[in-house]
Tab-separated table of C-alpha atoms in Angstrom:
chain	number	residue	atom	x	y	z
A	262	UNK	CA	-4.605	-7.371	20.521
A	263	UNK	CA	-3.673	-10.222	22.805
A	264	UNK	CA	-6.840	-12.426	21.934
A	265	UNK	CA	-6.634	-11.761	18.191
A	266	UNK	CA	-5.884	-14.839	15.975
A	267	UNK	CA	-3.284	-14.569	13.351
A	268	UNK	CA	-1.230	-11.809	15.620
A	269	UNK	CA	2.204	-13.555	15.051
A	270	UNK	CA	1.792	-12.256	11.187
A	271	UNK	CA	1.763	-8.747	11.881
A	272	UNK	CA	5.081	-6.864	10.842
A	273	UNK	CA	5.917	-6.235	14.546
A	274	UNK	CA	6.986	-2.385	14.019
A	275	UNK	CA	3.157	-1.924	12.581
A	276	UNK	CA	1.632	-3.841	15.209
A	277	UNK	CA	3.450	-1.693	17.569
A	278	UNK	CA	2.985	1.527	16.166
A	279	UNK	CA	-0.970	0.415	16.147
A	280	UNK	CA	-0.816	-0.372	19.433
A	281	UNK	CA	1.274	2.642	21.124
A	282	UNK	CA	-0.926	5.060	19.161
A	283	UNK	CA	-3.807	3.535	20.789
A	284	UNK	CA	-2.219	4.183	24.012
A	285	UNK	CA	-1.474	7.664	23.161
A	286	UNK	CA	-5.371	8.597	22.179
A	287	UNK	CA	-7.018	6.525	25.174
A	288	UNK	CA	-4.071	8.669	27.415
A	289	UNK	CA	-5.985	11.619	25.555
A	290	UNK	CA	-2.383	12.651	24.530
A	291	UNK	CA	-3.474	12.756	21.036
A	292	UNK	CA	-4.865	16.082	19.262
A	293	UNK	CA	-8.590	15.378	18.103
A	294	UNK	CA	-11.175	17.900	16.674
A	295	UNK	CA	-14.623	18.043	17.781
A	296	UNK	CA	-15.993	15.454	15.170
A	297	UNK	CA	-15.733	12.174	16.872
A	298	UNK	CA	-13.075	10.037	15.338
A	299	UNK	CA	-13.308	6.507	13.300
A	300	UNK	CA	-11.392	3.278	11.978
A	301	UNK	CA	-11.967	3.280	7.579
A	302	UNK	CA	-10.980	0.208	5.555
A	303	UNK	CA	-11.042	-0.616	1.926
A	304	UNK	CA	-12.410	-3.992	1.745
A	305	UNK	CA	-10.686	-5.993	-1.452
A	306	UNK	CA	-6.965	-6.863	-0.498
A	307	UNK	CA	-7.200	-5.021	2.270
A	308	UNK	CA	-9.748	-6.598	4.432
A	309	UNK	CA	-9.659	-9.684	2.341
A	310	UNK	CA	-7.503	-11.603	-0.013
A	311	UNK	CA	-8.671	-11.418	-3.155
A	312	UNK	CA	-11.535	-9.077	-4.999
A	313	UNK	CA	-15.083	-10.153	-4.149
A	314	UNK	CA	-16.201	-7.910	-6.490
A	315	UNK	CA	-14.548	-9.380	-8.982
A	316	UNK	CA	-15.074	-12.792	-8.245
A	317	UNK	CA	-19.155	-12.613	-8.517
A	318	UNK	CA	-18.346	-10.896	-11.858
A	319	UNK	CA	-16.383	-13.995	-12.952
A	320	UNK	CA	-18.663	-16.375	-11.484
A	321	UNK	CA	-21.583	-14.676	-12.997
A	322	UNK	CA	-20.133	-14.507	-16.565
A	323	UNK	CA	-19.090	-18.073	-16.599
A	324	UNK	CA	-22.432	-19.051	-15.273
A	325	UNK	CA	-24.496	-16.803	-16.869
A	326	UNK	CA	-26.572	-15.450	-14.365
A	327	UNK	CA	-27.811	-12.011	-16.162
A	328	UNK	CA	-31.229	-10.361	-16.390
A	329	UNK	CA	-30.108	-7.667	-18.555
A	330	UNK	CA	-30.865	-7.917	-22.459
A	331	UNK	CA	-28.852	-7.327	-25.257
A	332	UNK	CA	-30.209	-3.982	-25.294
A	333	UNK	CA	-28.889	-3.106	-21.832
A	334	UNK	CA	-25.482	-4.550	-22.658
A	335	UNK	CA	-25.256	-2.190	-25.840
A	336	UNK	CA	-25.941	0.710	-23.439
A	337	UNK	CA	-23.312	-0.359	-20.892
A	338	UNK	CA	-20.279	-1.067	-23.753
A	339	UNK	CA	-19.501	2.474	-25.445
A	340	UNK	CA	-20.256	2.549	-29.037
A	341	UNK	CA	-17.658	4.750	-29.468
A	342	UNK	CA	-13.927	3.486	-28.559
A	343	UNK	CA	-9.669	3.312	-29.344
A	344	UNK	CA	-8.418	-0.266	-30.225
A	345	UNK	CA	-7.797	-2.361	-27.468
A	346	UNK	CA	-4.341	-4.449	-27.883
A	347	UNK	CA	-4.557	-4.064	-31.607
A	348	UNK	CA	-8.212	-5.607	-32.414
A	349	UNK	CA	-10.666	-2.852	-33.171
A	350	UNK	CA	-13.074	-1.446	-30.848
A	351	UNK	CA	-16.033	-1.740	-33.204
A	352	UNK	CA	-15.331	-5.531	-34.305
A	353	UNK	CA	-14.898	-6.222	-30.566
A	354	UNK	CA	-17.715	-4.840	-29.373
A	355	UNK	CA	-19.946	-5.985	-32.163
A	356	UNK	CA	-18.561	-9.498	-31.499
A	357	UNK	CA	-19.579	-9.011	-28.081
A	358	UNK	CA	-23.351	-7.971	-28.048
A	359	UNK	CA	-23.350	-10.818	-31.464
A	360	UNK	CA	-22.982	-13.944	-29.168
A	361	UNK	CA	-24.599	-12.809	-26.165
A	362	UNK	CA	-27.750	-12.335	-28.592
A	363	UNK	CA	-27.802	-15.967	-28.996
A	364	UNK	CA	-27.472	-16.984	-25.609
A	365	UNK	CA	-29.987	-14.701	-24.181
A	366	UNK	CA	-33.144	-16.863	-25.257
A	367	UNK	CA	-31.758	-19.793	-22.512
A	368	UNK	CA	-30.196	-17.651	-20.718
A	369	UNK	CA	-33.872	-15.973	-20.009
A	370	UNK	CA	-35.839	-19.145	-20.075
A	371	UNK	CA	-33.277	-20.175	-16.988
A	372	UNK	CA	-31.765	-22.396	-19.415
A	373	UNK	CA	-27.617	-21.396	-18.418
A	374	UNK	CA	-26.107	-25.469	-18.851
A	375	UNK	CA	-27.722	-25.548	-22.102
A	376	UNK	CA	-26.250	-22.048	-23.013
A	377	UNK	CA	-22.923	-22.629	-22.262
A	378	UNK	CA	-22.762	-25.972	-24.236
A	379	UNK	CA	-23.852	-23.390	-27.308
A	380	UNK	CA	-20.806	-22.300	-29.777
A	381	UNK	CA	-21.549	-18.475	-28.756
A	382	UNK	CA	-20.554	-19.310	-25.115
A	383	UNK	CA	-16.677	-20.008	-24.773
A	384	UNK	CA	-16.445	-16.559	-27.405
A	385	UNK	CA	-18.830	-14.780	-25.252
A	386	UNK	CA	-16.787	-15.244	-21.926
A	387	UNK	CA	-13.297	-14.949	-23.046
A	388	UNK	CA	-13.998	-11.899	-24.864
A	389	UNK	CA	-15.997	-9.929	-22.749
A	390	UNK	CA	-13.969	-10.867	-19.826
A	391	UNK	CA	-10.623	-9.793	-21.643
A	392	UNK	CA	-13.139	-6.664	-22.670
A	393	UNK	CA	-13.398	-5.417	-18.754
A	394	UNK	CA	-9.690	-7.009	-17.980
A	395	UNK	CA	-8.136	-4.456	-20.608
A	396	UNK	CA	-10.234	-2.082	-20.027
A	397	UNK	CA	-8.922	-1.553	-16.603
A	398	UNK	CA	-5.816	0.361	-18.072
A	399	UNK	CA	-7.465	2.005	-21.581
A	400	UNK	CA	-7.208	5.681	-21.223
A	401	UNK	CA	-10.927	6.396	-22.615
A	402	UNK	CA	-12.196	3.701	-19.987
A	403	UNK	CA	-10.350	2.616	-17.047
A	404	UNK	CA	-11.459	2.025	-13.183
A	405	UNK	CA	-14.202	4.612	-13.055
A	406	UNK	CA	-15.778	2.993	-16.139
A	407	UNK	CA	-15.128	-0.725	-14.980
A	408	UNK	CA	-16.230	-0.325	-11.421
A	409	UNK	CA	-19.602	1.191	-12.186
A	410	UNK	CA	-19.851	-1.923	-15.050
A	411	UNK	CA	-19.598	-4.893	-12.685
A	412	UNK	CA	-22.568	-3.259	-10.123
A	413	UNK	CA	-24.501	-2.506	-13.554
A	414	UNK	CA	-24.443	-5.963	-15.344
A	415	UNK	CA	-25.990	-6.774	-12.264
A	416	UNK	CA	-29.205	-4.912	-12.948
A	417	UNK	CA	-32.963	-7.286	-13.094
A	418	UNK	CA	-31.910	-9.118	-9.796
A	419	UNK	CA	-33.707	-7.726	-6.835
A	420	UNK	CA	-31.501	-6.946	-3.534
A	421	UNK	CA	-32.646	-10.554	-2.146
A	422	UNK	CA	-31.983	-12.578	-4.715
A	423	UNK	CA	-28.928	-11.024	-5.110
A	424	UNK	CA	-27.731	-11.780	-1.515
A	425	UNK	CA	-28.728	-15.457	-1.769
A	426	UNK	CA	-26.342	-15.845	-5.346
A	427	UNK	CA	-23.707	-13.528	-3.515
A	428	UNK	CA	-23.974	-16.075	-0.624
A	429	UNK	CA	-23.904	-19.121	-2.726
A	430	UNK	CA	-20.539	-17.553	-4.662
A	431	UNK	CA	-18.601	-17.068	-2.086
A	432	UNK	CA	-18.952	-20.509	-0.654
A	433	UNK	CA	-17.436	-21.834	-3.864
A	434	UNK	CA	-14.699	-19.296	-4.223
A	435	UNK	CA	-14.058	-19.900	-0.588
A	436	UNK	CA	-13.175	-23.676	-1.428
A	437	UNK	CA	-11.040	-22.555	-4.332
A	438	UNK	CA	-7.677	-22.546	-4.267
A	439	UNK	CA	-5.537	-19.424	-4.932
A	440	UNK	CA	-4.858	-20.078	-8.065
A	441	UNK	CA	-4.818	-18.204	-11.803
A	442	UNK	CA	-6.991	-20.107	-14.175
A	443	UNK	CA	-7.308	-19.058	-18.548
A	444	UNK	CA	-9.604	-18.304	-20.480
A	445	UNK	CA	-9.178	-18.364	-24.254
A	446	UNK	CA	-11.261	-18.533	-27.762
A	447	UNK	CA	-10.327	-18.589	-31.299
A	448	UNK	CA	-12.735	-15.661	-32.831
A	449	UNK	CA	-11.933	-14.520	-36.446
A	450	UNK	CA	-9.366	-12.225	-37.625
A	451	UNK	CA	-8.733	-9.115	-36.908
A	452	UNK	CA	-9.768	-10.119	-33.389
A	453	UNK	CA	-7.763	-13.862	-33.342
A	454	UNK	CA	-6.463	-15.825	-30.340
A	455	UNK	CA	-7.978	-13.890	-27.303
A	456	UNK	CA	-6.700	-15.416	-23.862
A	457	UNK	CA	-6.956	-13.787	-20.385
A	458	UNK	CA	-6.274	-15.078	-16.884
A	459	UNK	CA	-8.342	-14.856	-13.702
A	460	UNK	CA	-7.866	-15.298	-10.132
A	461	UNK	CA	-9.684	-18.070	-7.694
A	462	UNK	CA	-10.442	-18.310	-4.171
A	463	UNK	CA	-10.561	-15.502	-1.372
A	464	UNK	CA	-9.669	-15.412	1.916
A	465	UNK	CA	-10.441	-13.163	4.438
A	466	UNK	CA	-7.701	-11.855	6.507
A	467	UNK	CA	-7.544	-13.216	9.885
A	468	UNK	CA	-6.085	-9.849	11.657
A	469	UNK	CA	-8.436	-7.302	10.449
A	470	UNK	CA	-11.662	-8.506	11.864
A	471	UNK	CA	-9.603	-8.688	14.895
A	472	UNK	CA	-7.744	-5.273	14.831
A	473	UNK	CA	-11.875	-3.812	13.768
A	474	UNK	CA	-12.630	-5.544	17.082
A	475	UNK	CA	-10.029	-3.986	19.474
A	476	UNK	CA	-10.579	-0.012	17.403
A	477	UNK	CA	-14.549	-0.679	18.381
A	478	UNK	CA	-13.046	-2.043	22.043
A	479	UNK	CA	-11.190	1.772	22.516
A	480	UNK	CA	-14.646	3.518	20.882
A	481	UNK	CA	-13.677	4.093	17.548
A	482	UNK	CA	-16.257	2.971	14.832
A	483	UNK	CA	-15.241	0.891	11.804
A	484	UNK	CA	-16.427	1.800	8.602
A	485	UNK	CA	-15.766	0.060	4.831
A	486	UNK	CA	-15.458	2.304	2.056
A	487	UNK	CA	-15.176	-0.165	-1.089
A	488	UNK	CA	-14.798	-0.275	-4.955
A	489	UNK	CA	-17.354	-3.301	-5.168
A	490	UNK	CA	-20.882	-3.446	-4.783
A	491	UNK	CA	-21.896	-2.100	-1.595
A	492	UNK	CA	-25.021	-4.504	-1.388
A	493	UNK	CA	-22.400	-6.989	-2.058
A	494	UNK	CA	-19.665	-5.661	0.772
A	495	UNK	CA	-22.525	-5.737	3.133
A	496	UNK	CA	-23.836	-9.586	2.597
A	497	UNK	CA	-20.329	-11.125	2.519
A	498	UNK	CA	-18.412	-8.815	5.470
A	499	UNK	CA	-20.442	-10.240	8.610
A	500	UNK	CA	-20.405	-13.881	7.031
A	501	UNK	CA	-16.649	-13.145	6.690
A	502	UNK	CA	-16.342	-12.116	10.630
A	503	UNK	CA	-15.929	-8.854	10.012
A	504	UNK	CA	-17.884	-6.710	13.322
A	505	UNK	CA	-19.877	-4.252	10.901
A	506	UNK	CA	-23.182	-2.836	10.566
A	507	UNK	CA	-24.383	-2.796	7.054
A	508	UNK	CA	-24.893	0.990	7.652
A	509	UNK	CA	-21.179	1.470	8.091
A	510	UNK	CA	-20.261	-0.518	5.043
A	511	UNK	CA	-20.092	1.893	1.817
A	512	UNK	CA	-19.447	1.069	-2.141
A	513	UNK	CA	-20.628	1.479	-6.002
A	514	UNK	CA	-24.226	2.001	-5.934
A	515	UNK	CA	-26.719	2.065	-8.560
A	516	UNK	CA	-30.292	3.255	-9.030
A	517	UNK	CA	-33.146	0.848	-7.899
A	518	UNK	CA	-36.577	0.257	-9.243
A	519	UNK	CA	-39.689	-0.764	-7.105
A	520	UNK	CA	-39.046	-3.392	-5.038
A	521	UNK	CA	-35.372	-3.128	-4.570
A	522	UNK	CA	-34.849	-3.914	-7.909
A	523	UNK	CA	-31.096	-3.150	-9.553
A	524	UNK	CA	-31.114	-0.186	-12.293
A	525	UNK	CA	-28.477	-0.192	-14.813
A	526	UNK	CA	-27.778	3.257	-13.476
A	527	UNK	CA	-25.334	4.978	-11.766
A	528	UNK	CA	-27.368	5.976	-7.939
A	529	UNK	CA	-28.299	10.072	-7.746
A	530	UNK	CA	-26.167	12.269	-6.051
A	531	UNK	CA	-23.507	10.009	-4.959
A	532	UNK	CA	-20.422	9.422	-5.968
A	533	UNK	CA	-18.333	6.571	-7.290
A	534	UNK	CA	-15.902	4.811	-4.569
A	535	UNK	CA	-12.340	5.604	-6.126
A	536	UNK	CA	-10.013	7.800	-5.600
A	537	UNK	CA	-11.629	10.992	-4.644
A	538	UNK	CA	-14.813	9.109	-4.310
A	539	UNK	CA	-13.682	8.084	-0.719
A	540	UNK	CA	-12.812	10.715	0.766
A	541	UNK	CA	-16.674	12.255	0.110
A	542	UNK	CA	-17.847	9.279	1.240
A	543	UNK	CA	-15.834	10.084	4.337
A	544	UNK	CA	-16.919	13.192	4.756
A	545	UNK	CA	-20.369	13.697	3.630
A	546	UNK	CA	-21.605	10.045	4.836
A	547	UNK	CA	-19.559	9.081	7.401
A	548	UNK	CA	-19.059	12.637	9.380
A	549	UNK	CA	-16.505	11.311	11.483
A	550	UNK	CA	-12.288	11.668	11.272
A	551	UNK	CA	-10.602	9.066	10.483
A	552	UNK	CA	-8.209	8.438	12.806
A	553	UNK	CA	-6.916	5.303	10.877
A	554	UNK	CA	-7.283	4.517	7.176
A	555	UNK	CA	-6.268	0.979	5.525
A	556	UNK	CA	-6.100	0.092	1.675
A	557	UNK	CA	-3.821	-1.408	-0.827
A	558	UNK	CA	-4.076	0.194	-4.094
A	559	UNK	CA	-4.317	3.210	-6.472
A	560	UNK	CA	-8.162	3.206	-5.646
A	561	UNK	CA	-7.535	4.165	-1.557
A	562	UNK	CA	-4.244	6.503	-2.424
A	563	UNK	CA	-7.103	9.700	-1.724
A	564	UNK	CA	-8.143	7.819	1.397
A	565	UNK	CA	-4.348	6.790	2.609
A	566	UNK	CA	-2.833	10.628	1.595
A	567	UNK	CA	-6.097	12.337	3.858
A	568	UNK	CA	-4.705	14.823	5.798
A	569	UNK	CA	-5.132	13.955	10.020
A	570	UNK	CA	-4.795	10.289	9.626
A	571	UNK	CA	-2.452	9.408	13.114
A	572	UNK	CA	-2.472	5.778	11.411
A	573	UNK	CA	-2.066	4.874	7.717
A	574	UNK	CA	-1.939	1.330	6.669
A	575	UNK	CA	-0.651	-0.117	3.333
A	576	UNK	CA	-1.386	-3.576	2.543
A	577	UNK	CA	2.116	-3.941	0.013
A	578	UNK	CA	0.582	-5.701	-3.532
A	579	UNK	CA	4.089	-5.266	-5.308
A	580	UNK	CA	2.286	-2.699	-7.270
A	581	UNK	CA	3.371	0.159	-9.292
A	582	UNK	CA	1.447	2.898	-10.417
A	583	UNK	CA	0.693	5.947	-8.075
A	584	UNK	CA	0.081	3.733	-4.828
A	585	UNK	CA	3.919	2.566	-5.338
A	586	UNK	CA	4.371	6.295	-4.216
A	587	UNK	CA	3.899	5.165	-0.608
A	588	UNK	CA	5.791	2.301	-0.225
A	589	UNK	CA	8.445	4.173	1.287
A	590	UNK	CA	6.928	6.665	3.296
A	591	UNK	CA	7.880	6.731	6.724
A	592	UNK	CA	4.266	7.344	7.893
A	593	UNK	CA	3.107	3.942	6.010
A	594	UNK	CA	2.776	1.190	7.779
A	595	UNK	CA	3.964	-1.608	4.907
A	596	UNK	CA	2.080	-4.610	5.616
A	597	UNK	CA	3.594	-7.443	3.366
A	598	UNK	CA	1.588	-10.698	2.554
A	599	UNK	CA	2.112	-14.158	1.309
A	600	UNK	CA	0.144	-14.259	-2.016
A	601	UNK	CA	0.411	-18.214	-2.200
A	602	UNK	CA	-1.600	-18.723	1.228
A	603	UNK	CA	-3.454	-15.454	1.271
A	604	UNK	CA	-2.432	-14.401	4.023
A	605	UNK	CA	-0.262	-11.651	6.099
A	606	UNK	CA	3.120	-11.869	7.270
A	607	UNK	CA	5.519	-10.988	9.524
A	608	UNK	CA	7.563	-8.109	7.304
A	609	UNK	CA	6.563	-5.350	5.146
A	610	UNK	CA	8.033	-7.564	2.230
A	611	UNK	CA	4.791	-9.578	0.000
A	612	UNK	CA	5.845	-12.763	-1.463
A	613	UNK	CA	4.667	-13.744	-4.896
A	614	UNK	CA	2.464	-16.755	-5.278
């Protein structure tokens, strides 16, 4: 890794471990089956700091930029549903669909400044964005249903015009600072004060394009198998630095139309990237063994627990849940971070922001 930038914020014992199991595979000292072997990475806080995914989901609620109708959005919020944090799932949903209805007439004419001077906007945002925030963690919803969401509500766009507002996203989240920013409204009772927080900026991290870089350099291939988007993964990755072919980049998919148009639809015969998801990515798409596997959260634990990994890394998030299950394995390599720059360091300890 000597020409890598950003080597000094390794842990060293990972670095080493990296680099003496490289030496043990190109000394052929290493047991490998007949499939060829391969380098797979999750891509939010693992490859990058930050969620890109979620970032052009808050960037395109608090601009607006949808193509879906009301309609569509009643068919992608349940009708059915448990309270969420005490307000009622009916009343929020109703709320909901209610003040996107009056924004979509400017929203459609292209009209999104005039829209979100309207009344219905600040209501519309805060609550729909506490919506998919909560429902993260609600046992009738959670990450299956959230992930799928965020590549739906992007449904209308065709796969070009989505690249060019992907592009144009992450050079303003790129200038943002790493910061949490509120959102709040005053809606009537029972729903009240609803108030959320969301992340800015995203950073890539400097050693992972370069440790992709020195795996391709000893003929392993590199392959991303991510919760987001994968037409998004695969426009932001090479602008990033990251040394992938868009054919080795995997994510959420969805149906398309003619022209390359996005389908509020979950894609045929493929499955969602969490948890399980991964690992048949891995093996009926990929075809290769991973010989290293990197992620950071309950999403990759399928991926990271693989049997005939020789390398698992953990990027350490201070999170609980079933990924805090591997903190202390001995097999893990604990990467720690520094949340406040976005960046790794030198220990297998993160620091907060």
């Amino acid at each position: 890794m000597g020409q890598e930038r950003g080597r000094d914020n390794w842990r060293p014992e990972n670095y080493s471990r990296i680099q003496e199991a490289l030496a043990r595979l190109a000394a052929g000292e290493e047991a490998v089956g007949a499939e060829p072997l391969c380098a797979v990475f999750d891509f939010d806080n693992t490859c990058i700091f930050r969620d890109i995914g979620q970032a052009v989901f808050r960037v395109q609620l608090l601009d607006l930029h949808y193509r879906i109708s009301p309609n569509t959005l009643a068919l992608l919020i349940p009708a059915e549903g448990e309270a969420m944090a005490g307000r009622p799932w009916g009343i929020l949903r109703s709320s909901i669909l209610a003040h996107y209805q009056k924004l979509w007439p400017l929203i459609q004419a292209g009209k999104q400044e005039e829209a979100k001077a309207s009344p219905a906007y600040q209501p519309f945002v805060a609550l729909f964005y506490w919506l998919v925030a909560n429902a993260r963690s609600a046992p009738n919803l959670g990450p299956r249903y959230v992930l799928s969401l965020l590549a739906k509500l992007q449904a209308g766009y065709s796969l070009q015009e989505l690249q060019g507002l992907c592009l144009r996203i992450l050079e303003q989240v790129g200038r943002e600072p790493l910061v949490s920013k509120s959102l709040q409204a005053q809606l009537p009772e029972p729903l009240g004060i609803v108030s959320t927080s969301y992340p800015t900026g995203l950073r890539p991290f400097a050693e992972m394009p370069a440790l992709m870089r020195l795996f391709q350099s000893h003929g392993l291939r590199c392959y991303v198998v991510s919760a987001s988007s994968e037409w998004l993964v695969q426009t932001v990755a090479p602008v990033l630095g990251f040394p992938l072919d868009p054919a080795d980049i995997f994510g959420v998919r969805t149906r398309m139309a003619a022209g390359d148009v996005v389908l509020a639809e979950d894609a045929a015969d493929y499955p969602l990237t969490y948890r399980e998801g991964k690992n048949e990515v891995i093996d009926r798409f990929i075809k290769a063994g991973p010989w290293f596997v990197a992620g950071d959260a309950d999403t990759d634990y399928d991926m990271l627990t693989r049997p005939g990994v020789s390398i698992r890394l953990l990027i350490n998030r201070n999170l609980s849940g079933l990924i805090a299950e591997l903190y202390d394995r001995p097999d893990i390599l604990l990467q720690g971070i520094d949340q406040g720059r976005g960046s790794f360091r030198p220990s297998s300890e993160t620091l907060s922001a």
